[in-house]
Amino acid sequence: MSSNKEPMELHGQNIIGNETSAQGKKTYTAFDPRQGRPLTQEFVNATPEEIDRALSLAEQAFHDYRKCSSSDIAAFLETIATEILNLGDQLIETASAESGLTAERLIGERARTTNQLRMFAGLVREGSWVDARIDRAQPDRKPLPKVDLRRILIPIGPVIVFGASNFPLAFSVAGGDTASALAARNPVIVKVHPAHPATSELVARALQKAIHDCQMPAGVFSLLHGETAEISIALVRHPLAKAVGFTGSQTAGRALFDAASQRPEPIPVYAEMGSVNPVFLLPGAVAERPEALAQGVKQSVTLGMGQFCTCPGLIVGMNLAPIGDSLRKQFAEAAPGTMLRPGILNAYQRGVEKLEQVAGVRSTRASTVSDAAKTEASPAVLETEAATFLANPELGHEVFGPSTVLVHCGSRAELEAVARHLEGSLTASVHGTDRDLAEHRTLIDILETKAGRLLFNGYPTGVEVCPSMNHGGPYPATSDVKFTSVGTAAIYRFARPICYQNFPQSLLPPELQDGNPANIWRTVDGTLTRDS
Amino acid sequence: MSSNKEPMELHGQNIIGNETSAQGKKTYTAFDPRQGRPLTQEFVNATPEEIDRALSLAEQAFHDYRKCSSSDIAAFLETIATEILNLGDQLIETASAESGLTAERLIGERARTTNQLRMFAGLVREGSWVDARIDRAQPDRKPLPKVDLRRILIPIGPVIVFGASNFPLAFSVAGGDTASALAARNPVIVKVHPAHPATSELVARALQKAIHDCQMPAGVFSLLHGETAEISIALVRHPLAKAVGFTGSQTAGRALFDAASQRPEPIPVYAEMGSVNPVFLLPGAVAERPEALAQGVKQSVTLGMGQFCTCPGLIVGMNLAPIGDSLRKQFAEAAPGTMLRPGILNAYQRGVEKLEQVAGVRSTRASTVSDAAKTEASPAVLETEAATFLANPELGHEVFGPSTVLVHCGSRAELEAVARHLEGSLTASVHGTDRDLAEHRTLIDILETKAGRLLFNGYPTGVEVCPSMNHGGPYPATSDVKFTSVGTAAIYRFARPICYQNFPQSLLPPELQDGNPANIWRTVDGTLTRDS
């Protein structure tokens, strides 16, 4: 780690392939949420011409990049990880200033980011993810001869990635979307989240260095600044864009989805839009360990000031009096904290106030936030009964931040009614004893249709990056329930099948050649094998 | 086979689970394209209430159906196949009367249909398609313990299937969409193609019998009649519908896609909308075997009167004079034939006339179709130069029927310009010698970005049903390039991942339990294995 090296001087420009570009006149600055004041570095919004140039260059790069060998792609991803680490303390300090997140949290997030890049490098190097399938010719088959057919997944083309505000590293410039799109051999154009442009430029320059060192085509990566919805929509509408990765609010995600669906050639938008992440506390568990459950809930709700897609915004159960007592006590004393940016702070405060105004809802939060800069928010717990919850849909919508709604149910039927009433979520958690589970199979059945990940005796915050993770879920958690944005399966968002019929060996990719030179798992005549 | 049994009497009603329903007042009849007159049996269009009832029943059935064992699902699919065969000659005769297709063709199509059902039964019985992934807990991992995570594909819910006019069996009531949706454990509601309602009722009743005999929940299948776009759109907009399978025209497919995308909860539409299926004839092959190529092209274009999604509508090459000579001769003498229905006949004739009016296009077809009923169409070959093709986008759009456009290129650069100009297609074919291939790598590269299946020295008509088939392609060939509608991979359109975190063994599906009782391939801690 090069913590003592000279810090990099920022240029604040768009990065288009190996060039910088600042044709536009409109600039913006980031904001230090802890200090409550704007930062000084100016960043230049991209113009329509710059957008077009980035996409054209990406399309051009695509034709070379998609022909790179698996080992070259893997080495490229690993070099990106190394170059991110080489940014040293400057990256952590910059990201902390722009997000209000602690250095400790950001060092952990950087490790996740570099691990993700290395995980996809490993996936690509092993190679079997391409789902190669070979059905050999049977020239003598009756009534018709069978042709030779070989299928593999190939990249789709330039991918637009929108950085998320709450993960300035792991869901941003070189985050999971970019890593999986690059791993599948697609060029990437990142639209910077305006909350952390300096962090974005640093990571983009690490990426540029990796591209240079690995001799990749320059257009494989561009970084564009854009404060306005117009710039985002123009990117999604560009005819050369082939897919979009997004993490953020439902409003923004849906706007991108709508723009993409209405193109002459529609393209997919993989929008992860967060969710309410219900936690069900079943009677046996509540009777057995009320204080532990209340503390676990409070910790999960307030972790990182609730600024996670998986923050549990809804706690549902029967006989919750002891849980309610404990949560009221804990939230009344909960420490206020800095939110990522003023817009998020305001939305959180308005969201909590809106719920507080619902008749039949009781709220508990620390009296007043007294920090001079007014950048801090108070965690809040709201309480209500099942009937009120069922009658007021807003109680089941996400409020991004450290609040949760405790729903008291009077019966199993009410508990199940609340579960059936839920919108799609990234996660659903159940705390219970063995006996609880035996009595609540119906609840589990309902939750299987509502969420992408089901947790038993756990809390949804903390998303492991691995092959079996599913970070996705029914709408509005995501715009496409079939895909995860975390873990190795995220690569399938950016690949599509192609089938070669009676093709000469020399024109087939190595993964489909008779000798299996890539040494991958393949389905040959219906049987999974690694044989040649 | 029960060819001598009493024919089934048709009721002409909607089938909702195990009941028939005819609440509506509007009826329609099919049309005998060979006789040029309407058939007598009346069919009752579905009402909004009937649509709602079918979807509600499907949702209800879903909760039981999705819990069925793999072997029960497989047996159900196989029973459907058996019951279709048990319809005997009545099915073939009915389908022939409604489509004008020959008994021979329909017997082949029936075999394909029953084979598809059995193929999915085999896929489900083997079981590994669910892509099970297990990452085991590491309680002692530092800095954080690792939880136990297990991921599997589960069904998505009620699927709406729209029957296609050109495959009254294989892409209709119990065709590939229905078979793959049922195999993935989703209920299906079929919207009958109004060209073959009697055929549809027969197959639906075979399905009903299979549901009864296999003791499946009744709502797992419904059949609704609908002549109008309103009924189709109402089905796609129903809140309980979770996905749509469609094969047909670009106009209709796009309308369904738009309706589905604009829902409060968008759902995927897998629309296979046909394509132009370009065939490139490279110079070495043209010099070597001009007459064989011309005959191959003519046969593929006119097979089934060109009423296949994969009919080659564009022939591109250099030095094509001998090919042109032969095609003109063959098409001038080509026999007219019956089209599936008057609407398709009219659209074909209008489509060819439109191309004939483009300046620089020369047309050859048999002078006049003289059948009294005016139900027959003449195959046509249109010829032009690359410059004209590039200047007139309509020459690159599909005309459904037995016509093709021969594009003469003067150079390799022109050939590649034509290839780059193409819209997305299901297939692209290249005829060439080894030397041609060495000289035209760029063409292959371009075509890889344009089509879902690439053929070497073959013709695109004839789609093998197997694991490595890809019947899909970039828009407008389909609405989602990531999926095939033919072959085992078609099942992935109707499944989505779910992840169980720290779940007790007893609540996990067998595919994810430690002992691997389903005996399937799984990715355990990153390694593919069949071990427990």
mmCIF file of C-alpha atoms in Angstrom, chain A residues 62-63 66-67 131 133-135 141 145-147 149-151 153-154 156 254 257-258 260-268 270 428 430 434 437 441 444-460 462 464 466-470 473-475 479-484 488-489 492-504 506-507 509 521 523 525-526 528-529, chain B residues 62-63 66-67 131 133-135 141 145-147 149-151 153-154 156 254 257-258 260-268 270 428 430 434 437 441 444-460 462 464 466-470 473-475 479-484 488-489 492-504 506-507 509 521 523 525-526 528-529:
data_model
loop_
_atom_site.group_PDB
_atom_site.id
_atom_site.type_symbol
_atom_site.label_atom_id
_atom_site.label_comp_id
_atom_site.label_asym_id
_atom_site.label_seq_id
_atom_site.Cartn_x
_atom_site.Cartn_y
_atom_site.Cartn_z
ATOM 1 C CA PHE A 62 -16.089 -4.083 -28.162
ATOM 2 C CA HIS A 63 -14.975 -5.842 -31.329
ATOM 3 C CA ARG A 66 -14.827 -9.538 -26.873
ATOM 4 C CA LYS A 67 -12.126 -11.565 -28.603
ATOM 5 C CA ASP A 131 -22.694 -22.716 -20.133
ATOM 6 C CA ARG A 133 -23.480 -27.003 -24.771
ATOM 7 C CA ILE A 134 -22.615 -29.327 -27.616
ATOM 8 C CA ASP A 135 -25.001 -31.609 -29.479
ATOM 9 C CA ARG A 141 -30.547 -40.115 -37.993
ATOM 10 C CA PRO A 145 -30.094 -36.093 -40.126
ATOM 11 C CA LYS A 146 -29.088 -34.181 -37.010
ATOM 12 C CA VAL A 147 -26.808 -31.205 -37.481
ATOM 13 C CA LEU A 149 -25.007 -27.540 -32.746
ATOM 14 C CA ARG A 150 -22.850 -25.740 -30.196
ATOM 15 C CA ARG A 151 -24.038 -23.018 -27.873
ATOM 16 C CA LEU A 153 -22.758 -17.300 -23.873
ATOM 17 C CA ILE A 154 -21.226 -14.226 -25.488
ATOM 18 C CA ILE A 156 -23.958 -8.173 -25.477
ATOM 19 C CA ARG A 254 -38.102 3.203 -12.929
ATOM 20 C CA PHE A 257 -36.371 1.321 -17.049
ATOM 21 C CA ASP A 258 -39.134 3.252 -18.817
ATOM 22 C CA ALA A 260 -34.978 1.785 -21.983
ATOM 23 C CA SER A 261 -38.268 -0.045 -22.628
ATOM 24 C CA GLN A 262 -39.520 2.681 -24.901
ATOM 25 C CA ARG A 263 -36.464 2.741 -27.182
ATOM 26 C CA PRO A 264 -36.966 1.550 -30.774
ATOM 27 C CA GLU A 265 -34.741 -1.352 -29.680
ATOM 28 C CA PRO A 266 -35.578 -1.949 -26.002
ATOM 29 C CA ILE A 267 -32.651 -2.841 -23.733
ATOM 30 C CA PRO A 268 -32.655 -4.393 -20.265
ATOM 31 C CA TYR A 270 -31.051 -4.148 -14.087
ATOM 32 C CA ALA A 428 -37.308 -11.516 4.181
ATOM 33 C CA VAL A 430 -37.810 -15.100 10.045
ATOM 34 C CA ASP A 434 -38.249 -25.279 15.561
ATOM 35 C CA LEU A 437 -41.322 -23.134 11.958
ATOM 36 C CA ARG A 441 -44.957 -23.146 7.030
ATOM 37 C CA ILE A 444 -42.448 -19.291 4.635
ATOM 38 C CA ASP A 445 -44.459 -20.216 1.538
ATOM 39 C CA ILE A 446 -45.733 -16.658 1.228
ATOM 40 C CA LEU A 447 -42.306 -15.140 1.761
ATOM 41 C CA GLU A 448 -40.810 -17.331 -0.977
ATOM 42 C CA THR A 449 -42.988 -15.418 -3.440
ATOM 43 C CA LYS A 450 -42.064 -12.030 -1.984
ATOM 44 C CA ALA A 451 -38.290 -11.977 -1.637
ATOM 45 C CA GLY A 452 -35.019 -12.901 -3.288
ATOM 46 C CA ARG A 453 -33.293 -14.079 -0.104
ATOM 47 C CA LEU A 454 -34.860 -15.710 2.935
ATOM 48 C CA LEU A 455 -32.988 -15.603 6.229
ATOM 49 C CA PHE A 456 -33.545 -17.744 9.265
ATOM 50 C CA ASN A 457 -32.617 -16.294 12.663
ATOM 51 C CA GLY A 458 -30.541 -13.572 11.040
ATOM 52 C CA TYR A 459 -30.657 -9.953 9.915
ATOM 53 C CA PRO A 460 -30.603 -8.904 6.292
ATOM 54 C CA GLY A 462 -24.483 -7.837 5.327
ATOM 55 C CA GLU A 464 -21.925 -12.120 1.282
ATOM 56 C CA CYS A 466 -20.285 -15.611 -3.410
ATOM 57 C CA PRO A 467 -21.801 -17.958 -6.017
ATOM 58 C CA SER A 468 -24.991 -18.651 -4.074
ATOM 59 C CA MET A 469 -25.808 -15.069 -3.092
ATOM 60 C CA ASN A 470 -28.993 -13.626 -4.566
ATOM 61 C CA GLY A 473 -36.087 -9.838 -5.757
ATOM 62 C CA PRO A 474 -39.578 -9.237 -7.083
ATOM 63 C CA TYR A 475 -40.489 -5.726 -8.193
ATOM 64 C CA SER A 479 -36.700 -4.437 -12.221
ATOM 65 C CA ASP A 480 -35.858 -8.046 -13.164
ATOM 66 C CA VAL A 481 -36.394 -10.773 -10.568
ATOM 67 C CA LYS A 482 -34.370 -13.253 -12.628
ATOM 68 C CA PHE A 483 -31.010 -11.679 -11.831
ATOM 69 C CA THR A 484 -28.760 -10.876 -8.902
ATOM 70 C CA THR A 488 -20.873 -14.615 -9.547
ATOM 71 C CA ALA A 489 -24.335 -15.047 -11.099
ATOM 72 C CA TYR A 492 -25.482 -13.478 -16.553
ATOM 73 C CA ARG A 493 -27.092 -10.032 -16.842
ATOM 74 C CA PHE A 494 -24.559 -9.105 -19.464
ATOM 75 C CA ALA A 495 -24.289 -12.220 -21.635
ATOM 76 C CA ARG A 496 -26.512 -13.943 -24.157
ATOM 77 C CA PRO A 497 -26.454 -17.254 -25.997
ATOM 78 C CA ILE A 498 -25.326 -17.861 -29.539
ATOM 79 C CA CYS A 499 -25.484 -21.201 -31.356
ATOM 80 C CA TYR A 500 -23.071 -22.317 -34.071
ATOM 81 C CA GLN A 501 -24.443 -24.861 -36.526
ATOM 82 C CA ASN A 502 -22.037 -27.113 -38.462
ATOM 83 C CA PHE A 503 -19.211 -24.647 -37.872
ATOM 84 C CA PRO A 504 -15.609 -25.569 -38.671
ATOM 85 C CA SER A 506 -11.172 -23.236 -36.462
ATOM 86 C CA LEU A 507 -14.028 -20.731 -36.268
ATOM 87 C CA PRO A 509 -14.359 -20.331 -29.658
ATOM 88 C CA TRP A 521 -17.529 -28.159 -17.811
ATOM 89 C CA THR A 523 -23.094 -30.291 -21.599
ATOM 90 C CA ASP A 525 -25.151 -34.616 -25.915
ATOM 91 C CA GLY A 526 -27.122 -33.793 -22.788
ATOM 92 C CA LEU A 528 -22.353 -32.597 -18.120
ATOM 93 C CA THR A 529 -18.681 -33.440 -18.600
ATOM 94 C CA PHE B 62 -49.581 -22.021 -8.142
ATOM 95 C CA HIS B 63 -49.146 -22.517 -4.413
ATOM 96 C CA ARG B 66 -44.904 -25.234 -7.262
ATOM 97 C CA LYS B 67 -44.511 -27.698 -4.402
ATOM 98 C CA ASP B 131 -28.557 -24.418 -10.895
ATOM 99 C CA ARG B 133 -25.443 -23.496 -5.417
ATOM 100 C CA ILE B 134 -24.349 -24.044 -1.860
ATOM 101 C CA ASP B 135 -21.795 -21.998 0.059
ATOM 102 C CA ARG B 141 -13.927 -16.869 9.389
ATOM 103 C CA PRO B 145 -18.156 -15.326 10.148
ATOM 104 C CA LYS B 146 -19.563 -16.664 6.894
ATOM 105 C CA VAL B 147 -23.229 -17.652 6.861
ATOM 106 C CA LEU B 149 -26.150 -19.682 1.734
ATOM 107 C CA ARG B 150 -28.027 -21.902 -0.712
ATOM 108 C CA ARG B 151 -29.488 -20.761 -4.003
ATOM 109 C CA LEU B 153 -34.206 -21.485 -9.258
ATOM 110 C CA ILE B 154 -37.914 -21.395 -8.429
ATOM 111 C CA ILE B 156 -42.259 -17.105 -11.052
ATOM 112 C CA ARG B 254 -44.158 -5.104 -29.483
ATOM 113 C CA PHE B 257 -44.067 -5.874 -24.690
ATOM 114 C CA ASP B 258 -45.126 -2.233 -24.320
ATOM 115 C CA ALA B 260 -46.139 -5.355 -20.001
ATOM 116 C CA SER B 261 -43.366 -2.771 -19.541
ATOM 117 C CA GLN B 262 -45.839 -0.048 -18.637
ATOM 118 C CA ARG B 263 -47.565 -2.035 -15.881
ATOM 119 C CA PRO B 264 -47.123 -0.769 -12.312
ATOM 120 C CA GLU B 265 -45.146 -4.017 -11.862
ATOM 121 C CA PRO B 266 -43.467 -4.647 -15.219
ATOM 122 C CA ILE B 267 -43.292 -8.277 -16.355
ATOM 123 C CA PRO B 268 -41.112 -9.883 -19.025
ATOM 124 C CA TYR B 270 -40.566 -13.266 -24.410
ATOM 125 C CA ALA B 428 -27.433 -15.856 -40.166
ATOM 126 C CA VAL B 430 -22.702 -18.392 -44.490
ATOM 127 C CA ASP B 434 -12.170 -22.893 -46.297
ATOM 128 C CA LEU B 437 -13.714 -18.327 -44.387
ATOM 129 C CA ARG B 441 -13.422 -13.475 -40.672
ATOM 130 C CA ILE B 444 -18.387 -13.778 -39.191
ATOM 131 C CA ASP B 445 -17.479 -11.255 -36.478
ATOM 132 C CA ILE B 446 -20.239 -8.929 -37.647
ATOM 133 C CA LEU B 447 -22.805 -11.707 -37.875
ATOM 134 C CA GLU B 448 -22.044 -12.821 -34.305
ATOM 135 C CA THR B 449 -23.463 -9.492 -33.161
ATOM 136 C CA LYS B 450 -26.518 -9.757 -35.404
ATOM 137 C CA ALA B 451 -27.963 -13.234 -34.901
ATOM 138 C CA GLY B 452 -28.774 -15.899 -32.341
ATOM 139 C CA ARG B 453 -27.669 -18.843 -34.493
ATOM 140 C CA LEU B 454 -24.909 -18.926 -37.096
ATOM 141 C CA LEU B 455 -24.991 -21.648 -39.745
ATOM 142 C CA PHE B 456 -22.167 -22.777 -41.957
ATOM 143 C CA ASN B 457 -23.054 -24.271 -45.337
ATOM 144 C CA GLY B 458 -26.661 -24.780 -44.298
ATOM 145 C CA TYR B 459 -30.104 -23.199 -44.474
ATOM 146 C CA PRO B 460 -31.891 -21.735 -41.480
ATOM 147 C CA GLY B 462 -35.424 -26.594 -39.571
ATOM 148 C CA GLU B 464 -33.509 -28.857 -33.866
ATOM 149 C CA CYS B 466 -32.079 -29.871 -28.040
ATOM 150 C CA PRO B 467 -29.982 -28.373 -25.225
ATOM 151 C CA SER B 468 -27.681 -26.379 -27.503
ATOM 152 C CA MET B 469 -30.356 -24.862 -29.748
ATOM 153 C CA ASN B 470 -30.745 -21.105 -29.594
ATOM 154 C CA GLY B 473 -31.662 -13.217 -31.330
ATOM 155 C CA PRO B 474 -31.138 -9.473 -31.085
ATOM 156 C CA TYR B 475 -34.175 -7.226 -31.425
ATOM 157 C CA SER B 479 -37.704 -8.905 -27.310
ATOM 158 C CA ASP B 480 -35.015 -10.452 -25.080
ATOM 159 C CA VAL B 481 -31.785 -11.652 -26.672
ATOM 160 C CA LYS B 482 -30.806 -13.550 -23.522
ATOM 161 C CA PHE B 483 -33.342 -16.346 -24.014
ATOM 162 C CA THR B 484 -34.272 -19.060 -26.468
ATOM 163 C CA THR B 488 -34.126 -27.035 -22.864
ATOM 164 C CA ALA B 489 -32.744 -23.564 -22.085
ATOM 165 C CA TYR B 492 -34.939 -20.274 -17.854
ATOM 166 C CA ARG B 493 -37.459 -17.692 -19.078
ATOM 167 C CA PHE B 494 -39.850 -18.816 -16.394
ATOM 168 C CA ALA B 495 -37.653 -19.301 -13.331
ATOM 169 C CA ARG B 496 -35.821 -17.021 -10.942
ATOM 170 C CA PRO B 497 -33.295 -17.465 -8.150
ATOM 171 C CA ILE B 498 -33.969 -17.500 -4.440
ATOM 172 C CA CYS B 499 -31.338 -17.785 -1.726
ATOM 173 C CA TYR B 500 -31.862 -19.396 1.688
ATOM 174 C CA GLN B 501 -29.605 -18.134 4.459
ATOM 175 C CA ASN B 502 -28.951 -20.336 7.498
ATOM 176 C CA PHE B 503 -32.125 -22.308 6.805
ATOM 177 C CA PRO B 504 -32.867 -25.556 8.653
ATOM 178 C CA SER B 506 -36.186 -29.518 6.856
ATOM 179 C CA LEU B 507 -37.280 -26.264 5.218
ATOM 180 C CA PRO B 509 -36.029 -28.014 -1.057
ATOM 181 C CA TRP B 521 -25.165 -31.459 -10.081
ATOM 182 C CA THR B 523 -21.962 -25.895 -7.170
ATOM 183 C CA ASP B 525 -18.245 -23.966 -2.259
ATOM 184 C CA GLY B 526 -17.540 -22.982 -5.851
ATOM 185 C CA LEU B 528 -19.404 -28.417 -9.441
ATOM 186 C CA THR B 529 -20.179 -31.780 -7.899
#
